[in-house]
Short mmCIF file of C-alpha atoms in Angstrom, two decimals:
data_model
loop_
_atom_site.label_atom_id
_atom_site.label_comp_id
_atom_site.label_asym_id
_atom_site.label_seq_id
_atom_site.Cartn_x
_atom_site.Cartn_y
_atom_site.Cartn_z
CA MET E 1 -21.90 -21.25 0.96
CA SER E 2 -20.99 -19.66 4.32
CA ALA E 3 -19.50 -16.21 4.63
CA ALA E 4 -16.31 -17.73 5.97
CA GLY E 5 -16.03 -19.93 2.90
CA LEU E 6 -16.59 -16.94 0.64
CA ASP E 7 -13.87 -14.94 2.37
CA VAL E 8 -11.38 -17.78 2.23
CA GLY E 9 -12.12 -18.38 -1.43
CA ALA E 10 -11.77 -14.70 -2.30
CA GLU E 11 -8.54 -14.42 -0.34
CA ARG E 12 -7.12 -17.35 -2.29
CA LEU E 13 -7.92 -15.53 -5.53
CA ASP E 14 -6.09 -12.42 -4.43
CA ALA E 15 -3.00 -13.92 -2.88
CA PRO E 16 -0.19 -14.58 -5.37
CA PRO E 17 2.74 -16.69 -4.28
CA ARG E 18 5.03 -14.62 -2.12
CA THR E 19 8.72 -14.76 -2.80
CA GLY E 20 9.77 -12.26 -0.13
CA ARG E 21 8.53 -10.13 2.72
CA ARG E 22 6.35 -7.14 1.98
CA LEU E 23 7.78 -3.82 3.16
CA GLN E 24 6.32 -2.73 6.50
CA TRP E 25 5.59 0.85 7.55
CA TRP E 26 8.88 1.17 9.41
CA HIS E 27 10.78 0.05 6.29
CA TRP E 28 9.24 3.00 4.43
CA LEU E 29 10.21 5.30 7.34
CA VAL E 30 13.82 4.13 7.18
CA ILE E 31 13.87 4.62 3.40
CA ALA E 32 12.44 8.14 3.79
CA LEU E 33 15.04 9.06 6.43
CA ALA E 34 17.84 7.64 4.27
CA GLY E 35 16.63 9.70 1.30
CA LEU E 36 16.45 12.80 3.50
CA PHE E 37 20.01 12.16 4.70
CA VAL E 38 21.26 11.90 1.12
CA LEU E 39 19.49 15.17 0.27
CA SER E 40 21.11 16.79 3.32
CA VAL E 41 24.53 15.70 2.09
CA LEU E 42 23.63 17.02 -1.34
CA GLU E 43 22.77 20.44 0.09
CA ALA E 44 26.06 20.55 2.00
CA VAL E 45 28.13 19.51 -1.04
CA THR E 46 26.48 21.67 -3.68
CA GLY E 47 25.34 24.68 -1.63
CA ALA E 48 21.81 24.45 -3.11
CA ASN E 49 19.79 25.43 -0.04
CA ASP E 50 16.26 25.05 -1.41
CA ILE E 51 16.37 21.30 -1.96
CA VAL E 52 14.96 20.44 1.49
CA SER E 53 13.42 23.71 2.62
CA SER E 54 9.98 23.78 4.22
CA GLY E 55 8.75 25.79 1.24
CA ALA E 56 9.91 23.15 -1.23
CA ILE E 57 8.37 20.34 0.81
CA ALA E 58 5.06 22.20 1.15
CA ALA E 59 5.02 22.81 -2.61
CA ALA E 60 5.72 19.11 -3.16
CA PHE E 61 2.70 18.17 -1.04
CA GLY E 62 0.52 20.55 -3.02
CA LEU E 63 1.64 19.08 -6.32
CA ALA E 64 1.41 15.47 -5.13
CA VAL E 65 -2.12 15.52 -3.67
CA PRO E 66 -4.15 15.75 -6.93
CA ILE E 67 -1.95 13.08 -8.55
CA ALA E 68 -2.33 10.84 -5.51
CA LEU E 69 -6.11 11.26 -5.43
CA ALA E 70 -6.38 10.43 -9.14
CA GLY E 71 -4.17 7.38 -8.64
CA LEU E 72 -6.25 6.32 -5.63
CA GLY E 73 -9.32 6.47 -7.84
CA GLY E 74 -7.58 4.29 -10.38
CA LEU E 75 -6.66 1.82 -7.64
CA TRP E 76 -10.30 1.36 -6.60
CA SER E 77 -11.40 0.79 -10.18
CA GLU E 78 -8.62 -1.55 -11.22
CA ARG E 79 -8.75 -3.61 -8.03
CA ALA E 80 -12.31 -4.45 -9.14
CA GLY E 81 -11.07 -5.34 -12.64
CA VAL E 82 -11.99 -2.15 -14.55
CA VAL E 83 -9.13 -0.30 -16.26
CA ASN E 84 -9.63 3.43 -15.84
CA ILE E 85 -7.82 5.45 -18.49
CA GLY E 86 -10.57 8.04 -18.02
CA LEU E 87 -9.12 9.50 -14.81
CA GLU E 88 -8.07 12.63 -16.69
CA GLY E 89 -11.61 13.27 -17.91
CA MET E 90 -13.00 12.70 -14.42
CA MET E 91 -10.50 15.18 -12.99
CA ILE E 92 -11.46 17.76 -15.63
CA LEU E 93 -15.13 17.42 -14.71
CA GLY E 94 -14.11 17.73 -11.06
CA THR E 95 -12.24 20.99 -11.63
CA TRP E 96 -15.25 22.56 -13.33
CA GLY E 97 -17.78 21.16 -10.87
CA ALA E 98 -15.78 22.46 -7.92
CA ALA E 99 -15.47 25.94 -9.45
CA PHE E 100 -19.17 26.17 -10.34
CA ALA E 101 -20.31 25.11 -6.88
CA ALA E 102 -17.76 27.33 -5.10
CA VAL E 103 -18.76 30.42 -7.09
CA HIS E 104 -22.44 29.97 -6.23
CA TRP E 105 -22.45 28.38 -2.77
CA GLY E 106 -19.00 28.69 -1.23
CA ALA E 107 -15.75 26.77 -0.84
CA TRP E 108 -17.20 23.79 1.07
CA ALA E 109 -19.81 23.33 -1.63
CA GLY E 110 -16.92 23.34 -4.10
CA ILE E 111 -15.64 20.07 -2.59
CA ILE E 112 -19.04 18.48 -3.14
CA GLY E 113 -19.18 19.92 -6.66
CA GLY E 114 -15.83 18.38 -7.53
CA ILE E 115 -16.90 14.98 -6.22
CA VAL E 116 -20.19 15.17 -8.16
CA GLY E 117 -18.34 16.11 -11.35
CA GLY E 118 -16.03 13.12 -10.97
CA LEU E 119 -18.99 10.87 -10.10
CA ILE E 120 -20.68 11.80 -13.37
CA GLY E 121 -17.54 10.74 -15.24
CA GLY E 122 -17.40 7.55 -13.18
CA LEU E 123 -21.03 6.81 -13.93
CA ILE E 124 -20.42 7.18 -17.68
CA HIS E 125 -17.41 4.85 -17.52
CA ALA E 126 -19.25 2.32 -15.35
CA ILE E 127 -22.28 2.17 -17.64
CA ALA E 128 -20.08 1.77 -20.71
CA THR E 129 -17.72 -0.87 -19.34
CA VAL E 130 -19.68 -2.75 -16.68
CA THR E 131 -23.20 -2.58 -18.10
CA PHE E 132 -22.59 -2.62 -21.86
CA GLY E 133 -19.19 -4.32 -21.98
CA VAL E 134 -17.40 -1.59 -23.96
CA ASP E 135 -13.62 -2.02 -24.15
CA HIS E 136 -12.17 -0.29 -21.10
CA ILE E 137 -9.46 1.59 -23.00
CA VAL E 138 -11.90 2.85 -25.62
CA SER E 139 -14.33 4.02 -22.94
CA GLY E 140 -11.59 5.78 -20.96
CA VAL E 141 -10.17 7.63 -23.95
CA ALA E 142 -13.66 8.67 -25.03
CA LEU E 143 -14.39 9.92 -21.51
CA ASN E 144 -11.26 12.08 -21.54
CA ILE E 145 -12.38 13.69 -24.80
CA ILE E 146 -15.93 14.15 -23.51
CA GLY E 147 -14.73 15.65 -20.22
CA LEU E 148 -12.51 18.16 -22.00
CA GLY E 149 -15.25 19.23 -24.41
CA VAL E 150 -18.00 19.44 -21.79
CA ALA E 151 -15.83 21.52 -19.45
CA LYS E 152 -14.94 23.95 -22.24
CA TYR E 153 -18.60 24.34 -23.23
CA LEU E 154 -19.84 24.78 -19.66
CA SER E 155 -17.07 27.24 -18.84
CA ALA E 156 -18.02 29.46 -21.77
CA ARG E 157 -21.70 29.05 -20.92
CA PHE E 158 -21.61 29.82 -17.19
CA PHE E 159 -18.42 31.77 -16.42
CA ALA E 160 -18.11 34.19 -19.35
CA ASN E 161 -20.67 36.67 -18.01
CA LEU E 162 -19.58 36.60 -14.37
CA PRO E 163 -17.41 39.42 -12.94
CA GLY E 164 -13.79 38.29 -13.15
CA GLY E 165 -14.72 35.29 -15.27
CA GLY E 166 -14.27 34.48 -18.93
CA PRO E 167 -14.93 31.79 -21.53
CA THR E 168 -11.93 29.79 -20.35
CA GLN E 169 -11.79 30.60 -16.64
CA SER E 170 -13.92 31.19 -13.58
CA PRO E 171 -13.85 34.16 -11.21
CA SER E 172 -11.53 33.83 -8.22
CA LEU E 173 -12.78 31.11 -5.88
CA PRO E 174 -13.27 31.37 -2.10
CA ASP E 175 -10.58 29.82 0.08
CA LEU E 176 -10.89 26.63 2.09
CA PRO E 177 -9.68 26.68 5.73
CA ARG E 178 -6.01 26.01 6.34
CA LEU E 179 -4.37 24.60 9.44
CA THR E 180 -1.22 25.88 11.13
CA ILE E 181 0.03 24.73 14.52
CA GLY E 182 1.48 28.10 15.50
CA GLY E 183 3.92 27.35 18.34
CA LEU E 184 5.24 24.17 16.77
CA SER E 185 5.60 25.77 13.34
CA ASP E 186 7.55 28.73 14.74
CA GLY E 187 9.84 26.50 16.77
CA LEU E 188 10.60 24.28 13.80
CA LYS E 189 11.33 27.33 11.66
CA SER E 190 13.93 28.42 14.18
CA VAL E 191 15.60 25.00 14.00
CA GLU E 192 15.44 25.03 10.20
CA ASP E 193 17.10 28.47 10.07
CA ASP E 194 19.97 27.26 12.28
CA ASN E 195 21.30 25.16 9.35
CA ILE E 196 22.25 22.18 11.51
CA PHE E 197 23.17 19.27 9.25
CA PHE E 198 20.31 16.77 8.90
CA VAL E 199 18.49 18.20 11.95
CA SER E 200 17.42 21.32 10.05
CA GLN E 201 16.25 19.20 7.14
CA ILE E 202 14.08 17.08 9.45
CA ALA E 203 12.70 20.29 10.96
CA ALA E 204 11.90 21.60 7.47
CA VAL E 205 9.86 18.48 6.63
CA LEU E 206 8.02 18.57 9.96
CA ARG E 207 7.30 22.29 9.57
CA ALA E 208 5.78 21.69 6.15
CA LEU E 209 3.48 19.11 7.78
CA CYS E 210 2.11 21.56 10.34
CA THR E 211 2.07 24.87 8.46
CA ASP E 212 -0.68 26.22 6.18
CA LEU E 213 -2.13 22.78 5.40
CA SER E 214 -5.38 22.78 3.44
CA VAL E 215 -8.26 20.70 4.79
CA LEU E 216 -8.26 18.90 1.44
CA THR E 217 -4.68 17.75 2.05
CA LEU E 218 -5.72 16.32 5.42
CA LEU E 219 -8.76 14.70 3.80
CA ALA E 220 -6.50 13.06 1.19
CA VAL E 221 -4.39 11.49 3.96
CA VAL E 222 -7.55 10.15 5.65
CA LEU E 223 -8.76 8.72 2.34
CA PHE E 224 -5.50 6.83 1.82
CA VAL E 225 -5.72 5.25 5.26
CA ALA E 226 -9.43 4.50 4.78
CA THR E 227 -8.78 2.90 1.38
CA TRP E 228 -6.11 0.62 2.83
CA TRP E 229 -8.39 -0.42 5.68
CA VAL E 230 -11.52 -0.95 3.55
CA LEU E 231 -9.86 -2.85 0.72
CA TRP E 232 -7.45 -4.98 2.78
CA ARG E 233 -9.12 -5.32 6.19
CA THR E 234 -12.85 -5.77 5.51
CA ALA E 235 -15.03 -8.41 3.89
CA PHE E 236 -16.33 -5.76 1.47
CA GLY E 237 -12.81 -5.04 0.24
CA LEU E 238 -12.03 -8.74 -0.02
CA ARG E 239 -15.03 -9.31 -2.24
CA LEU E 240 -14.25 -6.25 -4.35
CA ARG E 241 -10.68 -7.40 -4.95
CA SER E 242 -11.88 -10.88 -5.82
CA CYS E 243 -13.88 -9.31 -8.67
CA GLY E 244 -10.60 -8.06 -10.12
CA GLU E 245 -8.83 -11.39 -9.72
CA SER E 246 -11.42 -13.89 -10.97
CA PRO E 247 -14.96 -12.59 -11.38
CA VAL E 248 -16.25 -16.00 -12.52
CA ALA E 249 -15.02 -17.68 -9.34
CA ALA E 250 -16.22 -14.74 -7.23
CA GLU E 251 -19.74 -14.97 -8.68
CA SER E 252 -19.79 -18.72 -8.11
CA LEU E 253 -19.11 -17.95 -4.43
CA GLY E 254 -22.06 -15.57 -4.24
CA VAL E 255 -20.45 -12.19 -4.93
CA ASN E 256 -22.54 -9.75 -6.97
CA VAL E 257 -19.72 -8.93 -9.35
CA ILE E 258 -21.57 -6.31 -11.40
CA ARG E 259 -22.55 -4.35 -8.28
CA TYR E 260 -19.03 -4.35 -6.86
CA LYS E 261 -17.49 -3.27 -10.16
CA PHE E 262 -20.06 -0.48 -10.53
CA LEU E 263 -19.45 0.82 -7.00
CA ALA E 264 -15.67 0.70 -7.48
CA VAL E 265 -15.81 2.77 -10.68
CA LEU E 266 -18.11 5.31 -9.02
CA MET E 267 -15.68 5.59 -6.12
CA SER E 268 -12.88 6.00 -8.65
CA GLY E 269 -14.70 8.93 -10.26
CA ALA E 270 -15.40 10.57 -6.90
CA LEU E 271 -11.73 10.44 -5.89
CA ALA E 272 -10.51 11.72 -9.26
CA GLY E 273 -13.09 14.52 -9.09
CA LEU E 274 -11.82 15.42 -5.63
CA GLY E 275 -8.32 15.65 -7.10
CA GLY E 276 -9.71 18.05 -9.68
CA ALA E 277 -11.37 20.07 -6.92
CA PHE E 278 -7.98 20.39 -5.22
CA LEU E 279 -6.55 21.96 -8.37
CA SER E 280 -9.35 24.53 -8.60
CA LEU E 281 -9.87 25.36 -4.92
CA VAL E 282 -6.42 24.95 -3.37
CA ALA E 283 -3.64 24.88 -5.95
CA ALA E 284 -4.87 27.77 -8.10
CA GLY E 285 -7.92 29.34 -6.45
CA ILE E 286 -9.50 29.57 -9.89
CA TYR E 287 -10.72 27.29 -12.69
CA ARG E 288 -8.91 27.39 -16.04
CA ASP E 289 -9.26 25.26 -19.15
CA GLY E 290 -6.53 22.62 -19.32
CA GLN E 291 -5.87 22.91 -15.59
CA THR E 292 -5.30 19.21 -15.00
CA GLY E 293 -2.23 19.14 -17.28
CA GLY E 294 -2.30 15.36 -17.70
CA ARG E 295 -2.27 14.64 -13.96
CA GLY E 296 -4.85 11.90 -14.43
CA TYR E 297 -2.39 10.00 -16.60
CA ILE E 298 0.41 10.64 -14.11
CA GLY E 299 -1.82 9.33 -11.32
CA LEU E 300 -2.37 6.16 -13.34
CA ALA E 301 1.41 5.77 -13.76
CA ALA E 302 1.91 6.34 -10.01
CA MET E 303 -0.63 3.60 -9.28
CA ILE E 304 1.30 1.16 -11.49
CA PHE E 305 4.57 2.31 -9.85
CA GLY E 306 2.99 1.43 -6.50
CA ASN E 307 1.99 -2.07 -7.67
CA TRP E 308 -1.73 -1.31 -7.24
CA ARG E 309 -1.31 -0.62 -3.49
CA PRO E 310 -1.89 2.65 -1.56
CA GLY E 311 1.59 2.88 0.01
CA GLY E 312 3.48 2.52 -3.24
CA LEU E 313 1.04 4.87 -4.98
CA LEU E 314 1.68 7.52 -2.32
CA ALA E 315 5.45 7.11 -2.74
CA GLY E 316 5.20 7.52 -6.53
CA SER E 317 2.98 10.59 -6.24
CA THR E 318 5.30 12.19 -3.70
CA LEU E 319 8.34 11.54 -5.90
CA PHE E 320 6.71 13.29 -8.85
CA GLY E 321 5.38 16.13 -6.70
CA TYR E 322 8.79 16.73 -5.13
CA THR E 323 10.74 16.76 -8.39
CA ASP E 324 8.10 19.02 -9.93
CA ALA E 325 8.34 21.41 -6.97
CA ILE E 326 12.12 21.59 -7.28
CA GLN E 327 12.03 22.52 -10.96
CA LEU E 328 9.24 25.08 -10.44
CA ARG E 329 10.72 26.82 -7.38
CA ALA E 330 14.43 26.68 -8.05
CA GLY E 331 16.66 27.88 -10.84
CA THR E 332 18.72 25.79 -13.18
CA GLN E 333 21.58 25.66 -10.62
CA THR E 334 19.45 23.81 -8.05
CA VAL E 335 18.05 21.50 -10.72
CA HIS E 336 21.62 20.78 -11.74
CA ALA E 337 22.50 19.90 -8.14
CA PHE E 338 19.52 17.56 -8.02
CA LEU E 339 21.12 15.50 -10.81
CA LEU E 340 23.62 14.22 -8.26
CA PHE E 341 20.76 12.96 -6.08
CA VAL E 342 19.17 11.19 -9.06
CA ALA E 343 22.53 9.54 -9.81
CA VAL E 344 22.90 8.30 -6.22
CA VAL E 345 19.35 6.94 -6.16
CA LEU E 346 19.80 5.07 -9.44
CA VAL E 347 23.07 3.49 -8.28
CA ALA E 348 21.47 2.51 -4.96
CA VAL E 349 18.50 0.97 -6.75
CA GLY E 350 20.85 -0.91 -9.08
CA LEU E 351 22.86 -2.35 -6.17
CA TRP E 352 19.62 -3.36 -4.44
CA GLN E 353 18.41 -5.17 -7.55
CA VAL E 354 21.71 -7.02 -8.01
CA ILE E 355 22.45 -7.93 -4.37
CA ARG E 356 18.99 -8.46 -2.90
CA ASN E 357 16.83 -9.46 -5.85
CA HIS E 358 19.48 -11.03 -8.14
CA ARG E 359 18.11 -9.13 -11.14
CA LEU E 360 21.36 -8.51 -12.99
CA VAL E 361 20.05 -6.88 -16.16
CA GLN E 362 17.78 -4.43 -14.35
CA GLY E 363 20.39 -3.70 -11.65
CA ILE E 364 23.31 -3.15 -14.01
CA GLY E 365 21.11 -0.97 -16.21
CA ALA E 366 20.26 1.25 -13.24
CA ILE E 367 23.93 1.52 -12.22
CA ILE E 368 24.99 2.47 -15.76
CA MET E 369 22.20 5.07 -15.99
CA GLY E 370 23.23 6.48 -12.60
CA ALA E 371 26.82 6.72 -13.77
CA LEU E 372 25.73 8.59 -16.91
CA VAL E 373 23.70 11.07 -14.84
CA ALA E 374 26.73 11.57 -12.57
CA VAL E 375 28.92 12.30 -15.61
CA TRP E 376 26.31 14.81 -16.75
CA TYR E 377 26.49 16.52 -13.36
CA PHE E 378 30.29 16.69 -13.14
CA THR E 379 30.83 17.84 -16.73
CA THR E 380 28.26 20.69 -16.72
CA ASP E 381 27.52 23.72 -14.57
CA ALA E 382 23.78 24.03 -15.16
CA VAL E 383 20.84 22.29 -16.79
CA ALA E 384 19.42 23.97 -19.87
CA GLY E 385 16.18 25.77 -19.12
CA GLU E 386 14.41 23.82 -21.85
CA LEU E 387 15.15 20.56 -20.00
CA THR E 388 14.22 21.54 -16.43
CA SER E 389 10.48 21.09 -17.00
CA THR E 390 11.04 17.48 -18.08
CA MET E 391 12.87 16.51 -14.88
CA PRO E 392 9.79 15.23 -12.94
CA TYR E 393 8.75 13.01 -15.83
CA VAL E 394 12.24 11.68 -16.55
CA THR E 395 13.04 11.03 -12.87
CA THR E 396 9.75 9.24 -12.23
CA LEU E 397 10.16 7.18 -15.41
CA LEU E 398 13.69 6.10 -14.52
CA VAL E 399 12.70 5.05 -11.01
CA LEU E 400 9.64 3.26 -12.37
CA VAL E 401 11.72 1.34 -14.90
CA PHE E 402 14.55 0.32 -12.59
CA ALA E 403 13.00 0.14 -9.11
CA SER E 404 9.65 -1.52 -9.79
CA GLN E 405 9.77 -5.27 -9.48
CA ARG E 406 7.26 -8.08 -9.60
CA LEU E 407 4.52 -5.72 -10.74
CA ARG E 408 1.30 -7.67 -10.66
CA MET E 409 -1.92 -6.16 -11.89
CA PRO E 410 -5.20 -7.82 -10.85
CA ALA E 411 -5.53 -10.96 -12.93
CA ALA E 412 -8.85 -9.99 -14.55
CA ASP E 413 -8.09 -6.28 -14.91
CA GLY E 414 -9.52 -4.98 -18.17
CA GLN E 415 -11.49 -8.10 -19.02
CA VAL E 416 -15.11 -7.65 -20.10
CA TYR E 417 -17.39 -9.59 -17.75
CA ARG E 418 -21.01 -10.58 -18.36
CA LYS E 419 -23.36 -11.41 -15.54
CA GLY E 420 -23.96 -15.13 -15.22
CA GLU E 421 -20.57 -16.29 -16.53
CA GLY E 422 -19.95 -17.92 -13.18
CA HIS E 423 -22.86 -20.35 -13.66
#
């Protein structure tokens, strides 16, 4: 069969019936500006001045990047039809690999070490699921346990006797280069300090984008763009996605399904390992046991939130990173003020579901939940300290439940496939 016939056949496998227009890039820009405007109003009403500061936005980026990279790894794997619950284990191996390489050969080698650590986890998962047909969930859970145990053993074995190290942590790691556009950053800081409604908030976001950015953050942005282009604009990506939709039909059209699945899971491991490297090299500057803190699972949730597409995944990761930054940087008063923003978002989502999508149950549920959060805000003066740490998880969960619509995983995601089934 000709290449053109293969591409057309694969595209047919991947294209579900469309019931509405997909959001374009400028739609996302308008949504982001609308959210920033609401946050600006929130700052003016409540007096909580750290909600849209450049420091808060920069912290949000730092917290979102490892989650986004883990989710991007999951996207590659699941688009090829392999469920990857093992992202957490791959990230753990990446944190240790990055620390080991950075201690011995420098910060740049640490990036390679993180990728290699994640690749090892990806190789284990690929052999188990693609080669031997092990249940994907079982393999992923086992990989998480293996990654945790191996990292603990290797940490005690290689870091305990190093100066500044210990059985559960590495010595301090060398820094990666950071980028600051000096004149632009200083000018935006001046505008931010002027406290001009909405204008200062825009300046704060722009300043965070051009001040003290790690090279790994820039690399993550490039990887998101590259993933979108490769998977949705090339014949290679078309064939890979066809493996996740109908591997039998793909093989009958000449696609080497096993090879594509194997490559996708390896790429998944490399990206998750890079997310782990970010935690060791950038976020903390040191390796510690338990450093990932479940971010692999959160990345998986962000991928589902984004409907298995890079743009939605990035939005979900940023939402979690931002809410996490707010609760880490600010006191209970600012977290309390943020409740009003959550209420507004839930009501807006509910109205959108009712008016635009005609989903009455989901829309009314969001409006009722938003009203309850608003009552919580107006009847209290602060959020209990014990609850502030749960805010990122609760906020992300609520938005996931009420905003996500028409979620469609790849049709053959998680199915065990044997070579030759297409004949």
